PDB file of C-alpha atoms in Angstrom:
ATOM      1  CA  UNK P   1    -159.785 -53.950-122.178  1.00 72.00           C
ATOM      2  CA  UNK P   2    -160.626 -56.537-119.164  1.00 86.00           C
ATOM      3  CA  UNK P   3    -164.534 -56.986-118.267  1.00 92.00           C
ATOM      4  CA  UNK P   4    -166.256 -56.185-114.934  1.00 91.00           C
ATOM      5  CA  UNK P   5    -166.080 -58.568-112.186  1.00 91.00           C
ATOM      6  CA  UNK P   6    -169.312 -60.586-112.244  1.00 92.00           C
ATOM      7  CA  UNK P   7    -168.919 -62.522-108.544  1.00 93.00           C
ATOM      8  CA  UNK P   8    -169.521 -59.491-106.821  1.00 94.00           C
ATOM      9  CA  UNK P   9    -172.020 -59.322-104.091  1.00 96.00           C
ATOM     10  CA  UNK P  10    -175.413 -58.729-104.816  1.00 96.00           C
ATOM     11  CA  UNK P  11    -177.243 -56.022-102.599  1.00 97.00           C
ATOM     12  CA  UNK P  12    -179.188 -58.830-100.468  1.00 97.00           C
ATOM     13  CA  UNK P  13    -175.575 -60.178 -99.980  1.00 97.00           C
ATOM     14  CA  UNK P  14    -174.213 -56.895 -98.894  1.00 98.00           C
ATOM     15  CA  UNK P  15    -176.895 -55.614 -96.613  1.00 98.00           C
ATOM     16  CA  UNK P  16    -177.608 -59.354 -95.326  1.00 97.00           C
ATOM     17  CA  UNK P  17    -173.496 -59.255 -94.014  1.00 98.00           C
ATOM     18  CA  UNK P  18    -173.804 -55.916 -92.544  1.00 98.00           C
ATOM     19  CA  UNK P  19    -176.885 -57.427 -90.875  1.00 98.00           C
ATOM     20  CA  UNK P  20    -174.404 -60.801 -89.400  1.00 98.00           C
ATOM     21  CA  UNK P  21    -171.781 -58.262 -88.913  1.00 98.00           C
ATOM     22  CA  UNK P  22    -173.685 -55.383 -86.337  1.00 98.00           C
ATOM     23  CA  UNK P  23    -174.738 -58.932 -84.462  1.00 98.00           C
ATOM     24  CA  UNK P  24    -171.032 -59.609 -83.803  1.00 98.00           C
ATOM     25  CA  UNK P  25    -171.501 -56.457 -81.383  1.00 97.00           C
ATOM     26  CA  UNK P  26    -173.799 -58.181 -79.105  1.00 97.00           C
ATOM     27  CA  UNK P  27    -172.433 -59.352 -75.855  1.00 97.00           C
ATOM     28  CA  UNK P  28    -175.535 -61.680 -75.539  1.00 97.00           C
ATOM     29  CA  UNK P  29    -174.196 -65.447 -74.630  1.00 96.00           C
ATOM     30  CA  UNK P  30    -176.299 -67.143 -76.600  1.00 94.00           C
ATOM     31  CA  UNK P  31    -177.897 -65.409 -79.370  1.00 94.00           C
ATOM     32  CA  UNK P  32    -176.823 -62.716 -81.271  1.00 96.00           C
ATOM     33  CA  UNK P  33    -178.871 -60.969 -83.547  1.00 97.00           C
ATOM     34  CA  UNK P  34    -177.880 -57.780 -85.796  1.00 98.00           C
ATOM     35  CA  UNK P  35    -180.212 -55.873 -88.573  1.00 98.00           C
ATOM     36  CA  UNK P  36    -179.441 -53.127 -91.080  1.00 98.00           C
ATOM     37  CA  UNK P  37    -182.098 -50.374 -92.543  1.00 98.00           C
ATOM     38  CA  UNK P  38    -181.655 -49.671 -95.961  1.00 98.00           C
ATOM     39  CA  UNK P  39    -183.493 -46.793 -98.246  1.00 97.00           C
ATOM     40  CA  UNK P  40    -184.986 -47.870-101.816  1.00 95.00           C
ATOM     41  CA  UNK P  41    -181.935 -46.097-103.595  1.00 96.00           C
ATOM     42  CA  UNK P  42    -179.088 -48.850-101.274  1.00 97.00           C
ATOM     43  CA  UNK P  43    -177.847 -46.461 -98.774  1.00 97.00           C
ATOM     44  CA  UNK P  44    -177.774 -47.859 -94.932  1.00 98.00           C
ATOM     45  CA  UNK P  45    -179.610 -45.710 -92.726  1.00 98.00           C
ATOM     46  CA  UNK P  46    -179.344 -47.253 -89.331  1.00 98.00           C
ATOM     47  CA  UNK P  47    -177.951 -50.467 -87.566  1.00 98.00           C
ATOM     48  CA  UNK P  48    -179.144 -52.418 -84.453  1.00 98.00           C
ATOM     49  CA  UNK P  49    -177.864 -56.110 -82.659  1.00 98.00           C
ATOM     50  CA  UNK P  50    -179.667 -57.159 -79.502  1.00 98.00           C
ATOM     51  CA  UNK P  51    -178.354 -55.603 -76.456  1.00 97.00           C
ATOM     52  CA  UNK P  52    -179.480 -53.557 -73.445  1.00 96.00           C
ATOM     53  CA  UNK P  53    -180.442 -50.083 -73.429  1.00 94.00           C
ATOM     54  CA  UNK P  54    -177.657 -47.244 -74.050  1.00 92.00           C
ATOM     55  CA  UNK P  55    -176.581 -46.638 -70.557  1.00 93.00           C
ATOM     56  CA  UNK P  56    -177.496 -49.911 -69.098  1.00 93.00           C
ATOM     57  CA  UNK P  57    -174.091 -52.424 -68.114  1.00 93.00           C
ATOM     58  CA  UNK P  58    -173.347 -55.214 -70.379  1.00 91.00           C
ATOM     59  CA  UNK P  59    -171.934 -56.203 -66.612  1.00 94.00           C
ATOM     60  CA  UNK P  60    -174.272 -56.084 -63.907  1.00 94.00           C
ATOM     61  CA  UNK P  61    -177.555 -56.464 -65.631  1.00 94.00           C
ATOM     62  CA  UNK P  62    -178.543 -60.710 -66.461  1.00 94.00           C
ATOM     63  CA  UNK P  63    -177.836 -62.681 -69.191  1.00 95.00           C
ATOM     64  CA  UNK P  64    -179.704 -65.408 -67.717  1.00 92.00           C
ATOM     65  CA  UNK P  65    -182.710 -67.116 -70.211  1.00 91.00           C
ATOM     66  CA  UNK P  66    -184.371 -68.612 -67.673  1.00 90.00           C
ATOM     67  CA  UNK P  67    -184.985 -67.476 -64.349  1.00 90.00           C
ATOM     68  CA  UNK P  68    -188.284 -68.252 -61.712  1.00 91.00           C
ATOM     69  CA  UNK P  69    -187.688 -64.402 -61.301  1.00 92.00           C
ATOM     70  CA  UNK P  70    -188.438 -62.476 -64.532  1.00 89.00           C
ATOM     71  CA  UNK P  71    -186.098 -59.501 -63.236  1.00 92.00           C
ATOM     72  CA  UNK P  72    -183.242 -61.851 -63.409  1.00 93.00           C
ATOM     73  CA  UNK P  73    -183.736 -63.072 -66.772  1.00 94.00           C
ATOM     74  CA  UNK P  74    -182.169 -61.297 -69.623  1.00 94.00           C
ATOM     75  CA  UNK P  75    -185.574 -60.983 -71.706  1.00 92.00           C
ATOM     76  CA  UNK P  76    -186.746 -58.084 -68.969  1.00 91.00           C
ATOM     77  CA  UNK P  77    -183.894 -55.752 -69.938  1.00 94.00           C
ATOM     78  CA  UNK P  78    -182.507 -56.721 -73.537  1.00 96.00           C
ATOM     79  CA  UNK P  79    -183.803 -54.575 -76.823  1.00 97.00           C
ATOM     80  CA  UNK P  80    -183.801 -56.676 -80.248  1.00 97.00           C
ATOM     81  CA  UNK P  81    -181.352 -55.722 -83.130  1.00 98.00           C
ATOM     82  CA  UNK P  82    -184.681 -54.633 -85.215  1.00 98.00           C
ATOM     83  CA  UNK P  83    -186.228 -52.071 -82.430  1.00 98.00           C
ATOM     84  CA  UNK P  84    -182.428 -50.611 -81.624  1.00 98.00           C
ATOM     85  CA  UNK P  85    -181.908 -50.170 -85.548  1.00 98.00           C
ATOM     86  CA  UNK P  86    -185.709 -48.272 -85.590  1.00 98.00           C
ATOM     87  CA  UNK P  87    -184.631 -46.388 -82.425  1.00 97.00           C
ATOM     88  CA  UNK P  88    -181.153 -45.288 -83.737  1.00 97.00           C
ATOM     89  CA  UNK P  89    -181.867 -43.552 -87.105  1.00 98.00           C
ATOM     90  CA  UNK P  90    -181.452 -39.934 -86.290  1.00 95.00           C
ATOM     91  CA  UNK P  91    -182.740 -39.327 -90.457  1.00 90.00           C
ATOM     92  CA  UNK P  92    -186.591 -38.592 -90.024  1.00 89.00           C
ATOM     93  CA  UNK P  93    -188.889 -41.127 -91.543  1.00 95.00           C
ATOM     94  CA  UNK P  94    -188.387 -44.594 -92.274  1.00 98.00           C
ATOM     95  CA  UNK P  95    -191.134 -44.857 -94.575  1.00 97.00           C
ATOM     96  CA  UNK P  96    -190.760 -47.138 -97.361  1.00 96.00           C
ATOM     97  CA  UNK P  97    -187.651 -48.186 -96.278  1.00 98.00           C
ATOM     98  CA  UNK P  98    -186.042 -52.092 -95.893  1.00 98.00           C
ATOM     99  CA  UNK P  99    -185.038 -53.866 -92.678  1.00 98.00           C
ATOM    100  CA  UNK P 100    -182.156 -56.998 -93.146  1.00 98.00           C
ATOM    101  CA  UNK P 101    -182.141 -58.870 -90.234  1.00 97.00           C
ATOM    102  CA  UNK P 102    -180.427 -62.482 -89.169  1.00 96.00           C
ATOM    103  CA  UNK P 103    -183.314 -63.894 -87.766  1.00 95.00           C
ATOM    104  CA  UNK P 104    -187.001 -63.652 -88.326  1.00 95.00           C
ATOM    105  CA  UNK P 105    -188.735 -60.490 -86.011  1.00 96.00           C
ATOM    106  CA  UNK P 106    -190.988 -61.277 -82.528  1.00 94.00           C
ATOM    107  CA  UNK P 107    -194.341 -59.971 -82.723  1.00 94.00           C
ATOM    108  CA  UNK P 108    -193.067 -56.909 -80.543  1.00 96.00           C
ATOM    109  CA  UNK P 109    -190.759 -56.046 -83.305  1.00 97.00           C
ATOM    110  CA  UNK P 110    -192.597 -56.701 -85.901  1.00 96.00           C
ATOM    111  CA  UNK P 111    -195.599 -54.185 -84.374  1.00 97.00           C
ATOM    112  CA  UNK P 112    -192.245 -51.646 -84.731  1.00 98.00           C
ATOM    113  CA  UNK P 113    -191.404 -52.035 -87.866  1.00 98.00           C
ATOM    114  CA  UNK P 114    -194.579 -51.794 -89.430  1.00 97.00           C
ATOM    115  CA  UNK P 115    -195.074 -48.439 -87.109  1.00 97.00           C
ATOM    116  CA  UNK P 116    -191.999 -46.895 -88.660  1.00 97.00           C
ATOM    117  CA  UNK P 117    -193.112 -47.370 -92.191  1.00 97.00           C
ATOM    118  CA  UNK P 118    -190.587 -50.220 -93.230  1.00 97.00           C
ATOM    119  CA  UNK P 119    -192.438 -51.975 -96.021  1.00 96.00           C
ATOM    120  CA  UNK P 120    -189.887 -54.847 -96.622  1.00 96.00           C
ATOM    121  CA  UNK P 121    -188.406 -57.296 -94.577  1.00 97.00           C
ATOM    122  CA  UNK P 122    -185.448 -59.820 -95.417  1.00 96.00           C
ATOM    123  CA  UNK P 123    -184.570 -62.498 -92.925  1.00 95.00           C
ATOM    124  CA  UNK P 124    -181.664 -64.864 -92.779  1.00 92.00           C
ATOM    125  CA  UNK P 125    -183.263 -67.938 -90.637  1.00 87.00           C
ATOM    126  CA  UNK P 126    -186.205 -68.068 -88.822  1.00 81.00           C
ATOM    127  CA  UNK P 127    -186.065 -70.637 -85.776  1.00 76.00           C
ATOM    128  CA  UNK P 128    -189.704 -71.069 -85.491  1.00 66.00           C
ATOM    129  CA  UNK P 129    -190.000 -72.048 -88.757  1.00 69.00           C
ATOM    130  CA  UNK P 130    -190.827 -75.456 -88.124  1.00 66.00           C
ATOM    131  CA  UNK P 131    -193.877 -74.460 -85.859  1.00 58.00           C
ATOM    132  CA  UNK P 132    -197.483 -74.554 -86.263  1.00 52.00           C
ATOM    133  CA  UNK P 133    -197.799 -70.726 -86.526  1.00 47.00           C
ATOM    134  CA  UNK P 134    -198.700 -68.297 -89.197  1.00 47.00           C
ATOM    135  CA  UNK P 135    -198.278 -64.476 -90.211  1.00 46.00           C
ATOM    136  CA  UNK P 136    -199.716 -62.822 -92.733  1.00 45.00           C
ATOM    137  CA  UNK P 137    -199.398 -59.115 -93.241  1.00 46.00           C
ATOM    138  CA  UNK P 138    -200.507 -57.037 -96.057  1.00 46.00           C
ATOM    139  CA  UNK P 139    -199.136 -53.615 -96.056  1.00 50.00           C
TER     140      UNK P 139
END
């Protein structure tokens, strides 16, 4: 009799690459950004990259980052992988559940996420990391 596999991904692995892979969707230039909800048991509830709104052309709206007009800049329109994954579970409540996302959540988000009842969050990088800033958040 032959043994298990032991190099097989761990959960965090799994979730994590779901996570990377939903940000493939993104038509965003220069930064894309995908997140996966999870329940405690490891089933995925919802998905979410950084986009604009359902409805709302990948064409004729900007992709600009900076603009002296904020309607032409793409931070006006887009939604981040975190608030699309809140906004597409269909399940009920997200209470207790975890968010895996490829880079550390804005303050926007991160209102969102505690809203919906996630209680964990797992990030890949964080690019402000090297900043002077803090956040603490006891839930």
């Amino acid at each position: 009799m032959s043994e298990k596999r032991t190099d097989y991904l761990t959960w965090d692995e799994y979730f994590m690459g779901v996570a990377f892979l939903s940000g493939m969707r993104s038509k965003d230039p220069n930064t894309q950004v995908g997140a996966c909800i999870v329940s405690d048991d490891n089933k995925i509830l919802s998905m979410g990259y950084n986009g604009f709104p359902k409805g709302c052309s990948d064409d004729d709206f900007p992709w600009n980052r900076d603009a002296e007009d904020p309607l032409c800049s793409k931070y006006f329109y887009s939604t981040h992988s975190e608030l699309n994954a809140i906004l597409n579970y269909r399940g009920g409540s997200l209470e207790g559940a975890k968010l895996y996302v490829s880079l550390f959540p804005c303050n926007e988000c991160a209102k969102a996420i505690i809203q919906a009842g996630i209680r964990t969050v797992i990030y890949d990088s964080d690019k402000y990391a090297d900043t002077n800033r803090e956040m603490k958040i006891n839930l």
